[in-house]
PDB file of C-alpha atoms in Angstrom:
ATOM      1  CA  UNK A  14     -21.177  17.517   5.088  1.00  0.00           C
ATOM      2  CA  UNK A  15     -17.863  18.290   6.760  1.00  0.00           C
ATOM      3  CA  UNK A  16     -16.513  21.707   7.804  1.00  0.00           C
ATOM      4  CA  UNK A  17     -13.293  23.060   6.345  1.00  0.00           C
ATOM      5  CA  UNK A  18     -10.378  23.288   8.755  1.00  0.00           C
ATOM      6  CA  UNK A  19      -9.001  26.659   9.735  1.00  0.00           C
ATOM      7  CA  UNK A  20     -10.601  30.092   9.850  1.00  0.00           C
ATOM      8  CA  UNK A  21     -13.247  29.273   7.260  1.00  0.00           C
ATOM      9  CA  UNK A  22     -14.818  26.586   9.419  1.00  0.00           C
ATOM     10  CA  UNK A  23     -17.607  28.784  10.753  1.00  0.00           C
ATOM     11  CA  UNK A  24     -18.399  30.369   7.359  1.00  0.00           C
ATOM     12  CA  UNK A  25     -18.319  27.450   4.927  1.00  0.00           C
ATOM     13  CA  UNK A  26     -19.296  23.819   4.862  1.00  0.00           C
ATOM     14  CA  UNK A  27     -18.283  21.400   2.125  1.00  0.00           C
ATOM     15  CA  UNK A  28     -20.067  18.552   0.410  1.00  0.00           C
ATOM     16  CA  UNK A  29     -17.788  15.871  -1.019  1.00  0.00           C
ATOM     17  CA  UNK A  30     -19.101  14.603  -4.363  1.00  0.00           C
ATOM     18  CA  UNK A  31     -16.061  12.882  -5.873  1.00  0.00           C
ATOM     19  CA  UNK A  32     -16.844   9.344  -4.741  1.00  0.00           C
ATOM     20  CA  UNK A  33     -15.916   7.939  -8.146  1.00  0.00           C
ATOM     21  CA  UNK A  34     -12.346   9.000  -7.395  1.00  0.00           C
ATOM     22  CA  UNK A  35     -12.185   7.781  -3.799  1.00  0.00           C
ATOM     23  CA  UNK A  36     -14.270   7.751  -0.638  1.00  0.00           C
ATOM     24  CA  UNK A  37     -13.635   9.298   2.792  1.00  0.00           C
ATOM     25  CA  UNK A  38     -12.337   7.008   5.520  1.00  0.00           C
ATOM     26  CA  UNK A  39     -15.179   5.868   7.747  1.00  0.00           C
ATOM     27  CA  UNK A  40     -14.559   5.824  11.533  1.00  0.00           C
ATOM     28  CA  UNK A  41     -15.206   2.067  11.564  1.00  0.00           C
ATOM     29  CA  UNK A  42     -12.435   1.538   9.028  1.00  0.00           C
ATOM     30  CA  UNK A  43      -9.984   3.603  11.057  1.00  0.00           C
ATOM     31  CA  UNK A  44     -10.928   1.652  14.170  1.00  0.00           C
ATOM     32  CA  UNK A  45     -10.518  -1.720  12.439  1.00  0.00           C
ATOM     33  CA  UNK A  46      -7.113  -0.778  11.011  1.00  0.00           C
ATOM     34  CA  UNK A  47      -5.923   0.575  14.355  1.00  0.00           C
ATOM     35  CA  UNK A  48      -7.045  -2.569  16.169  1.00  0.00           C
ATOM     36  CA  UNK A  49      -5.293  -4.803  13.644  1.00  0.00           C
ATOM     37  CA  UNK A  50      -2.052  -2.850  13.849  1.00  0.00           C
ATOM     38  CA  UNK A  51      -2.187  -3.120  17.626  1.00  0.00           C
ATOM     39  CA  UNK A  52      -3.201  -6.789  18.004  1.00  0.00           C
ATOM     40  CA  UNK A  53      -2.409  -8.498  14.679  1.00  0.00           C
ATOM     41  CA  UNK A  54       0.918  -7.016  13.663  1.00  0.00           C
ATOM     42  CA  UNK A  55       2.683 -10.346  13.181  1.00  0.00           C
ATOM     43  CA  UNK A  56       3.760 -12.177  10.046  1.00  0.00           C
ATOM     44  CA  UNK A  57       0.711 -14.212   8.904  1.00  0.00           C
ATOM     45  CA  UNK A  58       2.995 -17.164   8.178  1.00  0.00           C
ATOM     46  CA  UNK A  59       4.203 -17.299  11.782  1.00  0.00           C
ATOM     47  CA  UNK A  60       2.944 -19.562  14.556  1.00  0.00           C
ATOM     48  CA  UNK A  61       2.804 -16.970  17.347  1.00  0.00           C
ATOM     49  CA  UNK A  62      -0.471 -15.274  18.242  1.00  0.00           C
ATOM     50  CA  UNK A  63      -0.089 -11.884  16.474  1.00  0.00           C
ATOM     51  CA  UNK A  64       0.795 -13.726  13.257  1.00  0.00           C
ATOM     52  CA  UNK A  65      -2.089 -16.169  13.584  1.00  0.00           C
ATOM     53  CA  UNK A  66      -4.447 -13.278  14.278  1.00  0.00           C
ATOM     54  CA  UNK A  67      -3.248 -11.617  11.086  1.00  0.00           C
ATOM     55  CA  UNK A  68      -3.815 -14.838   9.154  1.00  0.00           C
ATOM     56  CA  UNK A  69      -7.349 -15.104  10.552  1.00  0.00           C
ATOM     57  CA  UNK A  70      -8.170 -11.591   9.369  1.00  0.00           C
ATOM     58  CA  UNK A  71      -6.786 -12.296   5.898  1.00  0.00           C
ATOM     59  CA  UNK A  72      -8.838 -15.488   5.616  1.00  0.00           C
ATOM     60  CA  UNK A  73     -11.962 -13.738   6.859  1.00  0.00           C
ATOM     61  CA  UNK A  74     -11.464 -10.937   4.339  1.00  0.00           C
ATOM     62  CA  UNK A  75     -10.975 -13.414   1.507  1.00  0.00           C
ATOM     63  CA  UNK A  76     -14.171 -15.277   2.433  1.00  0.00           C
ATOM     64  CA  UNK A  77     -16.186 -12.068   2.725  1.00  0.00           C
ATOM     65  CA  UNK A  78     -15.044 -10.714  -0.626  1.00  0.00           C
ATOM     66  CA  UNK A  79     -15.710 -14.034  -2.348  1.00  0.00           C
ATOM     67  CA  UNK A  80     -19.236 -14.073  -0.950  1.00  0.00           C
ATOM     68  CA  UNK A  81     -19.794 -10.500  -2.067  1.00  0.00           C
ATOM     69  CA  UNK A  82     -18.927 -11.202  -5.725  1.00  0.00           C
ATOM     70  CA  UNK A  83     -20.292 -14.739  -6.024  1.00  0.00           C
ATOM     71  CA  UNK A  84     -16.973 -16.584  -5.986  1.00  0.00           C
ATOM     72  CA  UNK A  85     -15.103 -18.818  -3.595  1.00  0.00           C
ATOM     73  CA  UNK A  86     -12.181 -17.875  -1.391  1.00  0.00           C
ATOM     74  CA  UNK A  87      -9.604 -19.638  -3.571  1.00  0.00           C
ATOM     75  CA  UNK A  88     -10.623 -17.342  -6.437  1.00  0.00           C
ATOM     76  CA  UNK A  89      -9.529 -14.205  -4.606  1.00  0.00           C
ATOM     77  CA  UNK A  90      -6.027 -12.812  -5.022  1.00  0.00           C
ATOM     78  CA  UNK A  91      -5.182  -9.655  -3.111  1.00  0.00           C
ATOM     79  CA  UNK A  92      -3.254  -6.991  -4.966  1.00  0.00           C
ATOM     80  CA  UNK A  93      -1.785  -3.592  -4.159  1.00  0.00           C
ATOM     81  CA  UNK A  94      -4.607  -1.915  -6.092  1.00  0.00           C
ATOM     82  CA  UNK A  95      -6.829  -2.027  -9.137  1.00  0.00           C
ATOM     83  CA  UNK A  96      -4.027  -0.845 -11.427  1.00  0.00           C
ATOM     84  CA  UNK A  97      -1.835  -3.826 -10.582  1.00  0.00           C
ATOM     85  CA  UNK A  98      -4.797  -6.170 -10.935  1.00  0.00           C
ATOM     86  CA  UNK A  99      -5.654  -4.886 -14.414  1.00  0.00           C
ATOM     87  CA  UNK A 100      -2.027  -5.072 -15.508  1.00  0.00           C
ATOM     88  CA  UNK A 101      -1.802  -8.699 -14.468  1.00  0.00           C
ATOM     89  CA  UNK A 102      -4.902  -9.584 -16.484  1.00  0.00           C
ATOM     90  CA  UNK A 103      -3.281  -8.359 -19.683  1.00  0.00           C
ATOM     91  CA  UNK A 104       0.047 -10.034 -19.013  1.00  0.00           C
ATOM     92  CA  UNK A 105      -1.757 -13.258 -18.095  1.00  0.00           C
ATOM     93  CA  UNK A 106      -3.584 -13.204 -21.435  1.00  0.00           C
ATOM     94  CA  UNK A 107      -0.371 -12.655 -23.400  1.00  0.00           C
ATOM     95  CA  UNK A 108       1.391 -15.465 -21.533  1.00  0.00           C
ATOM     96  CA  UNK A 109      -1.607 -17.752 -22.073  1.00  0.00           C
ATOM     97  CA  UNK A 110      -1.529 -17.066 -25.818  1.00  0.00           C
ATOM     98  CA  UNK A 111       2.102 -18.096 -26.167  1.00  0.00           C
ATOM     99  CA  UNK A 112       1.697 -21.072 -23.818  1.00  0.00           C
ATOM    100  CA  UNK A 113      -1.140 -22.269 -26.058  1.00  0.00           C
ATOM    101  CA  UNK A 114       1.043 -21.745 -29.125  1.00  0.00           C
ATOM    102  CA  UNK A 115       3.914 -23.772 -27.669  1.00  0.00           C
ATOM    103  CA  UNK A 116       1.690 -26.627 -26.514  1.00  0.00           C
ATOM    104  CA  UNK A 117       0.005 -26.866 -29.907  1.00  0.00           C
ATOM    105  CA  UNK A 118       3.338 -26.823 -31.687  1.00  0.00           C
ATOM    106  CA  UNK A 119       4.786 -29.538 -29.438  1.00  0.00           C
ATOM    107  CA  UNK A 120       1.816 -31.798 -30.146  1.00  0.00           C
ATOM    108  CA  UNK A 121       1.881 -30.998 -33.856  1.00  0.00           C
ATOM    109  CA  UNK A 122      -1.591 -29.489 -33.905  1.00  0.00           C
ATOM    110  CA  UNK A 123      -2.143 -27.057 -36.741  1.00  0.00           C
ATOM    111  CA  UNK A 124      -4.806 -25.057 -34.959  1.00  0.00           C
ATOM    112  CA  UNK A 125      -5.237 -21.865 -33.032  1.00  0.00           C
ATOM    113  CA  UNK A 126      -2.154 -19.649 -32.965  1.00  0.00           C
ATOM    114  CA  UNK A 127      -0.040 -22.276 -34.775  1.00  0.00           C
ATOM    115  CA  UNK A 128      -1.874 -21.783 -38.036  1.00  0.00           C
ATOM    116  CA  UNK A 129      -1.415 -18.029 -37.735  1.00  0.00           C
ATOM    117  CA  UNK A 130       2.339 -18.188 -38.075  1.00  0.00           C
ATOM    118  CA  UNK A 131       3.902 -15.129 -36.484  1.00  0.00           C
ATOM    119  CA  UNK A 132       0.660 -13.458 -35.373  1.00  0.00           C
ATOM    120  CA  UNK A 133       0.760 -11.646 -32.055  1.00  0.00           C
ATOM    121  CA  UNK A 134      -1.867 -12.097 -29.333  1.00  0.00           C
ATOM    122  CA  UNK A 135      -4.865  -9.869 -30.010  1.00  0.00           C
ATOM    123  CA  UNK A 136      -6.746  -7.997 -27.265  1.00  0.00           C
ATOM    124  CA  UNK A 137     -10.065  -6.164 -27.493  1.00  0.00           C
ATOM    125  CA  UNK A 138     -10.979  -3.326 -25.161  1.00  0.00           C
ATOM    126  CA  UNK A 139     -12.971  -0.088 -25.378  1.00  0.00           C
ATOM    127  CA  UNK A 140     -11.897   3.496 -25.952  1.00  0.00           C
ATOM    128  CA  UNK A 141     -13.282   4.669 -22.596  1.00  0.00           C
ATOM    129  CA  UNK A 142     -11.357   2.410 -20.216  1.00  0.00           C
ATOM    130  CA  UNK A 143      -9.461   3.570 -17.143  1.00  0.00           C
ATOM    131  CA  UNK A 144      -5.794   4.412 -17.729  1.00  0.00           C
ATOM    132  CA  UNK A 145      -4.797   1.214 -15.915  1.00  0.00           C
ATOM    133  CA  UNK A 146      -6.293  -0.631 -18.893  1.00  0.00           C
ATOM    134  CA  UNK A 147      -5.654   1.684 -21.826  1.00  0.00           C
ATOM    135  CA  UNK A 148      -2.049   2.527 -20.966  1.00  0.00           C
ATOM    136  CA  UNK A 149      -0.958  -1.078 -20.482  1.00  0.00           C
ATOM    137  CA  UNK A 150      -2.677  -1.977 -23.770  1.00  0.00           C
ATOM    138  CA  UNK A 151      -0.850   0.828 -25.560  1.00  0.00           C
ATOM    139  CA  UNK A 152       2.435  -0.239 -23.995  1.00  0.00           C
ATOM    140  CA  UNK A 153       2.013  -3.837 -25.168  1.00  0.00           C
ATOM    141  CA  UNK A 154       1.466  -2.538 -28.699  1.00  0.00           C
ATOM    142  CA  UNK A 155       4.470  -0.215 -28.448  1.00  0.00           C
ATOM    143  CA  UNK A 156       6.696  -3.079 -27.317  1.00  0.00           C
ATOM    144  CA  UNK A 157       5.452  -5.316 -30.106  1.00  0.00           C
ATOM    145  CA  UNK A 158       3.982  -7.838 -27.669  1.00  0.00           C
ATOM    146  CA  UNK A 159       0.331  -7.648 -28.695  1.00  0.00           C
ATOM    147  CA  UNK A 160      -2.197  -6.215 -31.097  1.00  0.00           C
ATOM    148  CA  UNK A 161      -5.046  -4.236 -29.544  1.00  0.00           C
ATOM    149  CA  UNK A 162      -8.403  -3.101 -30.914  1.00  0.00           C
ATOM    150  CA  UNK A 163      -9.992  -0.169 -29.076  1.00  0.00           C
ATOM    151  CA  UNK A 164     -13.709  -0.478 -29.791  1.00  0.00           C
ATOM    152  CA  UNK A 165     -15.401   2.965 -29.717  1.00  0.00           C
ATOM    153  CA  UNK A 166     -18.532   3.416 -27.667  1.00  0.00           C
ATOM    154  CA  UNK A 167     -21.794   4.274 -29.362  1.00  0.00           C
ATOM    155  CA  UNK A 168     -22.457   7.977 -29.876  1.00  0.00           C
ATOM    156  CA  UNK A 169     -26.096   7.274 -29.047  1.00  0.00           C
ATOM    157  CA  UNK A 170     -25.906   5.050 -25.971  1.00  0.00           C
ATOM    158  CA  UNK A 171     -22.310   5.723 -24.793  1.00  0.00           C
ATOM    159  CA  UNK A 172     -22.041   1.940 -24.399  1.00  0.00           C
ATOM    160  CA  UNK A 173     -19.819  -0.550 -26.117  1.00  0.00           C
ATOM    161  CA  UNK A 174     -22.151  -2.331 -28.497  1.00  0.00           C
ATOM    162  CA  UNK A 175     -22.047  -6.132 -28.443  1.00  0.00           C
ATOM    163  CA  UNK A 176     -21.960  -6.443 -32.231  1.00  0.00           C
ATOM    164  CA  UNK A 177     -18.969  -4.086 -32.437  1.00  0.00           C
ATOM    165  CA  UNK A 178     -17.063  -6.267 -29.978  1.00  0.00           C
ATOM    166  CA  UNK A 179     -17.938  -9.463 -31.836  1.00  0.00           C
ATOM    167  CA  UNK A 180     -16.938  -7.916 -35.154  1.00  0.00           C
ATOM    168  CA  UNK A 181     -13.496  -7.108 -33.744  1.00  0.00           C
ATOM    169  CA  UNK A 182     -12.702 -10.736 -32.851  1.00  0.00           C
ATOM    170  CA  UNK A 183      -9.865 -12.324 -34.820  1.00  0.00           C
ATOM    171  CA  UNK A 184      -8.441 -15.886 -34.885  1.00  0.00           C
ATOM    172  CA  UNK A 185      -5.652 -14.689 -32.544  1.00  0.00           C
ATOM    173  CA  UNK A 186      -7.929 -12.872 -30.071  1.00  0.00           C
ATOM    174  CA  UNK A 187      -7.090 -14.034 -26.542  1.00  0.00           C
ATOM    175  CA  UNK A 188      -8.666 -11.386 -24.276  1.00  0.00           C
ATOM    176  CA  UNK A 189     -11.682  -9.077 -24.179  1.00  0.00           C
ATOM    177  CA  UNK A 190     -11.544  -6.498 -21.391  1.00  0.00           C
ATOM    178  CA  UNK A 191     -14.477  -4.096 -20.996  1.00  0.00           C
ATOM    179  CA  UNK A 192     -15.264  -2.123 -17.834  1.00  0.00           C
ATOM    180  CA  UNK A 193     -18.552  -2.824 -16.067  1.00  0.00           C
ATOM    181  CA  UNK A 194     -19.402   0.796 -15.200  1.00  0.00           C
ATOM    182  CA  UNK A 195     -17.764   3.870 -16.648  1.00  0.00           C
ATOM    183  CA  UNK A 196     -16.096   6.145 -14.109  1.00  0.00           C
ATOM    184  CA  UNK A 197     -17.097   9.379 -15.888  1.00  0.00           C
ATOM    185  CA  UNK A 198     -20.554   8.725 -17.345  1.00  0.00           C
ATOM    186  CA  UNK A 199     -21.830   5.951 -15.081  1.00  0.00           C
ATOM    187  CA  UNK A 200     -22.971   3.997 -18.144  1.00  0.00           C
ATOM    188  CA  UNK A 201     -23.222   0.236 -17.596  1.00  0.00           C
ATOM    189  CA  UNK A 202     -21.662  -1.952 -20.259  1.00  0.00           C
ATOM    190  CA  UNK A 203     -23.397  -5.125 -21.567  1.00  0.00           C
ATOM    191  CA  UNK A 204     -20.854  -7.499 -20.042  1.00  0.00           C
ATOM    192  CA  UNK A 205     -23.204 -10.456 -19.543  1.00  0.00           C
ATOM    193  CA  UNK A 206     -24.400 -10.305 -23.156  1.00  0.00           C
ATOM    194  CA  UNK A 207     -20.850 -10.055 -24.468  1.00  0.00           C
ATOM    195  CA  UNK A 208     -19.874 -13.046 -22.333  1.00  0.00           C
ATOM    196  CA  UNK A 209     -22.751 -15.152 -23.647  1.00  0.00           C
ATOM    197  CA  UNK A 210     -21.879 -14.387 -27.261  1.00  0.00           C
ATOM    198  CA  UNK A 211     -18.167 -15.023 -26.767  1.00  0.00           C
ATOM    199  CA  UNK A 212     -18.725 -18.291 -24.935  1.00  0.00           C
ATOM    200  CA  UNK A 213     -20.954 -19.511 -27.759  1.00  0.00           C
ATOM    201  CA  UNK A 214     -18.282 -18.582 -30.278  1.00  0.00           C
ATOM    202  CA  UNK A 215     -15.533 -20.260 -28.260  1.00  0.00           C
ATOM    203  CA  UNK A 216     -17.279 -23.618 -28.583  1.00  0.00           C
ATOM    204  CA  UNK A 217     -16.887 -23.417 -32.361  1.00  0.00           C
ATOM    205  CA  UNK A 218     -13.343 -22.107 -32.686  1.00  0.00           C
ATOM    206  CA  UNK A 219     -10.027 -23.601 -31.690  1.00  0.00           C
ATOM    207  CA  UNK A 220      -7.364 -22.281 -29.368  1.00  0.00           C
ATOM    208  CA  UNK A 221      -6.679 -19.804 -28.002  1.00  0.00           C
ATOM    209  CA  UNK A 222      -9.717 -19.512 -25.800  1.00  0.00           C
ATOM    210  CA  UNK A 223     -10.967 -15.934 -25.511  1.00  0.00           C
ATOM    211  CA  UNK A 224     -10.601 -14.817 -21.901  1.00  0.00           C
ATOM    212  CA  UNK A 225     -13.128 -12.316 -20.521  1.00  0.00           C
ATOM    213  CA  UNK A 226     -12.298  -9.586 -18.022  1.00  0.00           C
ATOM    214  CA  UNK A 227     -14.237  -6.697 -16.558  1.00  0.00           C
ATOM    215  CA  UNK A 228     -12.974  -3.877 -14.367  1.00  0.00           C
ATOM    216  CA  UNK A 229     -15.734  -3.506 -11.777  1.00  0.00           C
ATOM    217  CA  UNK A 230     -13.980  -0.870  -9.685  1.00  0.00           C
ATOM    218  CA  UNK A 231     -16.764   1.662 -10.239  1.00  0.00           C
ATOM    219  CA  UNK A 232     -19.574  -0.857  -9.780  1.00  0.00           C
ATOM    220  CA  UNK A 233     -18.723  -2.647  -6.547  1.00  0.00           C
ATOM    221  CA  UNK A 234     -20.725  -1.287  -3.636  1.00  0.00           C
ATOM    222  CA  UNK A 235     -23.106   0.556  -5.991  1.00  0.00           C
ATOM    223  CA  UNK A 236     -24.823  -2.367  -7.693  1.00  0.00           C
ATOM    224  CA  UNK A 237     -24.811  -6.132  -7.385  1.00  0.00           C
ATOM    225  CA  UNK A 238     -21.687  -7.666  -8.904  1.00  0.00           C
ATOM    226  CA  UNK A 239     -21.921 -11.420  -9.469  1.00  0.00           C
ATOM    227  CA  UNK A 240     -19.269 -13.120 -11.558  1.00  0.00           C
ATOM    228  CA  UNK A 241     -21.534 -16.027 -12.430  1.00  0.00           C
ATOM    229  CA  UNK A 242     -24.177 -13.694 -13.835  1.00  0.00           C
ATOM    230  CA  UNK A 243     -21.584 -11.646 -15.679  1.00  0.00           C
ATOM    231  CA  UNK A 244     -19.933 -14.762 -17.094  1.00  0.00           C
ATOM    232  CA  UNK A 245     -16.393 -13.357 -16.876  1.00  0.00           C
ATOM    233  CA  UNK A 246     -13.133 -15.152 -16.169  1.00  0.00           C
ATOM    234  CA  UNK A 247     -11.486 -12.238 -14.379  1.00  0.00           C
ATOM    235  CA  UNK A 248     -12.953  -9.440 -12.266  1.00  0.00           C
ATOM    236  CA  UNK A 249     -11.127  -6.456 -10.785  1.00  0.00           C
ATOM    237  CA  UNK A 250     -12.535  -4.772  -7.688  1.00  0.00           C
ATOM    238  CA  UNK A 251     -11.256  -2.097  -5.318  1.00  0.00           C
ATOM    239  CA  UNK A 252     -12.358  -0.948  -1.904  1.00  0.00           C
ATOM    240  CA  UNK A 253     -11.596   2.750  -1.819  1.00  0.00           C
ATOM    241  CA  UNK A 254     -14.409   3.677  -4.245  1.00  0.00           C
ATOM    242  CA  UNK A 255     -17.129   1.770  -2.394  1.00  0.00           C
ATOM    243  CA  UNK A 256     -19.260   2.719   0.569  1.00  0.00           C
ATOM    244  CA  UNK A 257     -21.276  -0.316   1.601  1.00  0.00           C
ATOM    245  CA  UNK A 258     -24.625  -0.025   3.333  1.00  0.00           C
ATOM    246  CA  UNK A 259     -24.885  -0.955   7.048  1.00  0.00           C
ATOM    247  CA  UNK A 260     -26.611  -4.227   6.154  1.00  0.00           C
ATOM    248  CA  UNK A 261     -23.531  -5.353   4.225  1.00  0.00           C
ATOM    249  CA  UNK A 262     -20.513  -5.191   6.488  1.00  0.00           C
ATOM    250  CA  UNK A 263     -18.274  -7.244   4.241  1.00  0.00           C
ATOM    251  CA  UNK A 264     -14.724  -5.904   4.119  1.00  0.00           C
ATOM    252  CA  UNK A 265     -13.453  -4.621   0.801  1.00  0.00           C
ATOM    253  CA  UNK A 266      -9.765  -4.946   0.047  1.00  0.00           C
ATOM    254  CA  UNK A 267      -7.401  -2.421  -1.485  1.00  0.00           C
ATOM    255  CA  UNK A 268      -7.075  -4.419  -4.663  1.00  0.00           C
ATOM    256  CA  UNK A 269      -8.145  -7.918  -5.539  1.00  0.00           C
ATOM    257  CA  UNK A 270      -8.153 -10.157  -8.562  1.00  0.00           C
ATOM    258  CA  UNK A 271     -10.950 -12.685  -8.822  1.00  0.00           C
ATOM    259  CA  UNK A 272     -10.310 -15.476 -11.290  1.00  0.00           C
ATOM    260  CA  UNK A 273     -12.064 -18.641 -12.257  1.00  0.00           C
ATOM    261  CA  UNK A 274     -10.061 -21.643 -11.028  1.00  0.00           C
ATOM    262  CA  UNK A 275      -9.672 -23.315 -14.403  1.00  0.00           C
ATOM    263  CA  UNK A 276      -8.603 -20.297 -16.417  1.00  0.00           C
ATOM    264  CA  UNK A 277      -4.914 -19.413 -16.875  1.00  0.00           C
ATOM    265  CA  UNK A 278      -3.158 -17.231 -14.359  1.00  0.00           C
ATOM    266  CA  UNK A 279       0.392 -16.002 -13.988  1.00  0.00           C
ATOM    267  CA  UNK A 280      -0.190 -16.257 -10.263  1.00  0.00           C
ATOM    268  CA  UNK A 281       0.732 -19.289  -8.231  1.00  0.00           C
ATOM    269  CA  UNK A 282       0.307 -19.400  -4.488  1.00  0.00           C
ATOM    270  CA  UNK A 283       3.184 -20.706  -2.424  1.00  0.00           C
ATOM    271  CA  UNK A 284       3.702 -21.217   1.270  1.00  0.00           C
ATOM    272  CA  UNK A 285       3.751 -17.965   3.174  1.00  0.00           C
ATOM    273  CA  UNK A 286       3.198 -15.716   0.187  1.00  0.00           C
ATOM    274  CA  UNK A 287       0.205 -14.389  -1.700  1.00  0.00           C
ATOM    275  CA  UNK A 288       1.648 -14.759  -5.195  1.00  0.00           C
ATOM    276  CA  UNK A 289       4.706 -16.527  -6.490  1.00  0.00           C
ATOM    277  CA  UNK A 290       5.234 -13.940  -9.206  1.00  0.00           C
ATOM    278  CA  UNK A 291       5.221 -11.001  -6.789  1.00  0.00           C
ATOM    279  CA  UNK A 292       8.195 -10.501  -4.512  1.00  0.00           C
ATOM    280  CA  UNK A 293       6.216  -9.962  -1.346  1.00  0.00           C
ATOM    281  CA  UNK A 294       4.647 -11.903   1.433  1.00  0.00           C
ATOM    282  CA  UNK A 295       1.085 -11.434   2.631  1.00  0.00           C
ATOM    283  CA  UNK A 296       0.438  -7.700   2.043  1.00  0.00           C
ATOM    284  CA  UNK A 297      -1.050  -7.535   5.494  1.00  0.00           C
ATOM    285  CA  UNK A 298      -0.788  -3.771   5.830  1.00  0.00           C
ATOM    286  CA  UNK A 299      -3.789  -3.670   3.480  1.00  0.00           C
ATOM    287  CA  UNK A 300      -5.972  -6.113   5.383  1.00  0.00           C
ATOM    288  CA  UNK A 301      -6.937  -4.652   8.748  1.00  0.00           C
ATOM    289  CA  UNK A 302     -10.499  -3.757   7.849  1.00  0.00           C
ATOM    290  CA  UNK A 303     -12.097  -7.028   8.819  1.00  0.00           C
ATOM    291  CA  UNK A 304     -15.869  -6.617   8.878  1.00  0.00           C
ATOM    292  CA  UNK A 305     -15.764  -2.845   8.630  1.00  0.00           C
ATOM    293  CA  UNK A 306     -18.676  -1.176   6.920  1.00  0.00           C
ATOM    294  CA  UNK A 307     -16.630   0.353   4.153  1.00  0.00           C
ATOM    295  CA  UNK A 308     -13.374  -0.638   2.554  1.00  0.00           C
ATOM    296  CA  UNK A 309      -9.913   0.602   3.367  1.00  0.00           C
ATOM    297  CA  UNK A 310      -8.678   3.529   1.444  1.00  0.00           C
ATOM    298  CA  UNK A 311      -6.741   2.185  -1.445  1.00  0.00           C
ATOM    299  CA  UNK A 312      -6.504  -1.615  -1.595  1.00  0.00           C
ATOM    300  CA  UNK A 313      -7.789  -3.446  -4.726  1.00  0.00           C
ATOM    301  CA  UNK A 314      -8.635  -6.998  -5.609  1.00  0.00           C
ATOM    302  CA  UNK A 315      -8.487  -9.191  -8.611  1.00  0.00           C
ATOM    303  CA  UNK A 316     -10.830 -12.114  -8.712  1.00  0.00           C
ATOM    304  CA  UNK A 317     -10.108 -14.946 -11.131  1.00  0.00           C
ATOM    305  CA  UNK A 318     -12.893 -17.368 -11.889  1.00  0.00           C
ATOM    306  CA  UNK A 319     -11.982 -20.893 -12.911  1.00  0.00           C
ATOM    307  CA  UNK A 320     -14.879 -22.311 -14.948  1.00  0.00           C
TER     308      UNK A 320
END
C-alpha cells in the first residue's frame, strides 16, 4: 500500500489493483534506467565505450527475454510497445498472403491463393481481443485489404472454442490471432490446442500457410509462457504489465515481437538498426532495465518463431 500525496496522506492509504492496465515502477527498475542513462548513453552502433555498453545491455536483454519465453535471441525483435507489435503481425500476414500469391503465379501453380482468383487474405481472431488487435483488423476490412472473422467466445466458458476457430478457416485464411489471457476476465484461451489442430490441417492444404499468433501481454510474468509449448509462430509480450518474482530477474522490454526464424516477417535487420522497415536505430531509451526484477514501464516485445 502507498499513501496518497498531500493533506490526505495521514488519513487514507491506497491499494493499487489495476495491474492488468500497468504496474508501478519498482525501485530496481528506476535504478537500472538511471544507471544506463548515466553510463550507457551512447549509440549502440558506435565503437566508443558508452555505445558498446549500450550494445551489451541490449544483447543481454535480448538473451534474457528469449530464455524467458523459450526462444533464441535472434527471434526477439524489440518494438515501441505491444500495440506496434500486434499491428506488425497483421501486416506481415497480409504481405505473406500476397507474396505467396505472386510466387505461385510466377511458377504457374494453380494452388493456394491462385485458385481463389481475387480473394483477399482472411484473418481469424476473437471478439474479445485488445483494441490493438480488433481495431487493426477492422481497419484492414475497411480499407479492403483483408477479410476478418471475429469468432465469439462461448457464453458458458468465456473462451474461444477450438471447433469454432477451425470452422471459420477458409482456403484463403493466412492468420489466426487469439490472445493467451483475457485482460478483463483472466480467462485462458486454448492456444496450444488450436495450434495443434491448425498445424495438422496445414499439412493437408496448400498455400498459404496459416500463421499463428497470440498476444501474451496479460500472461507474461503471471504464468509460464513457452512458445514451443504453445506452438505459435508469433508472440507479443510487454513489460509494463508484469511483475516478476525475485527468483526471476530477467528484464522485460517495453514491447517485443518473438517470431519463429522460418516464418515470414516484414522485418529485416540491418547494420546499426533494429528493423529495416522502421525508421529508427536501436530504441535504446527502452532498454536500460538490464537484470531488473520487473520490466520498464511501457516497452513491448514481439517474438517471431521460425519453425
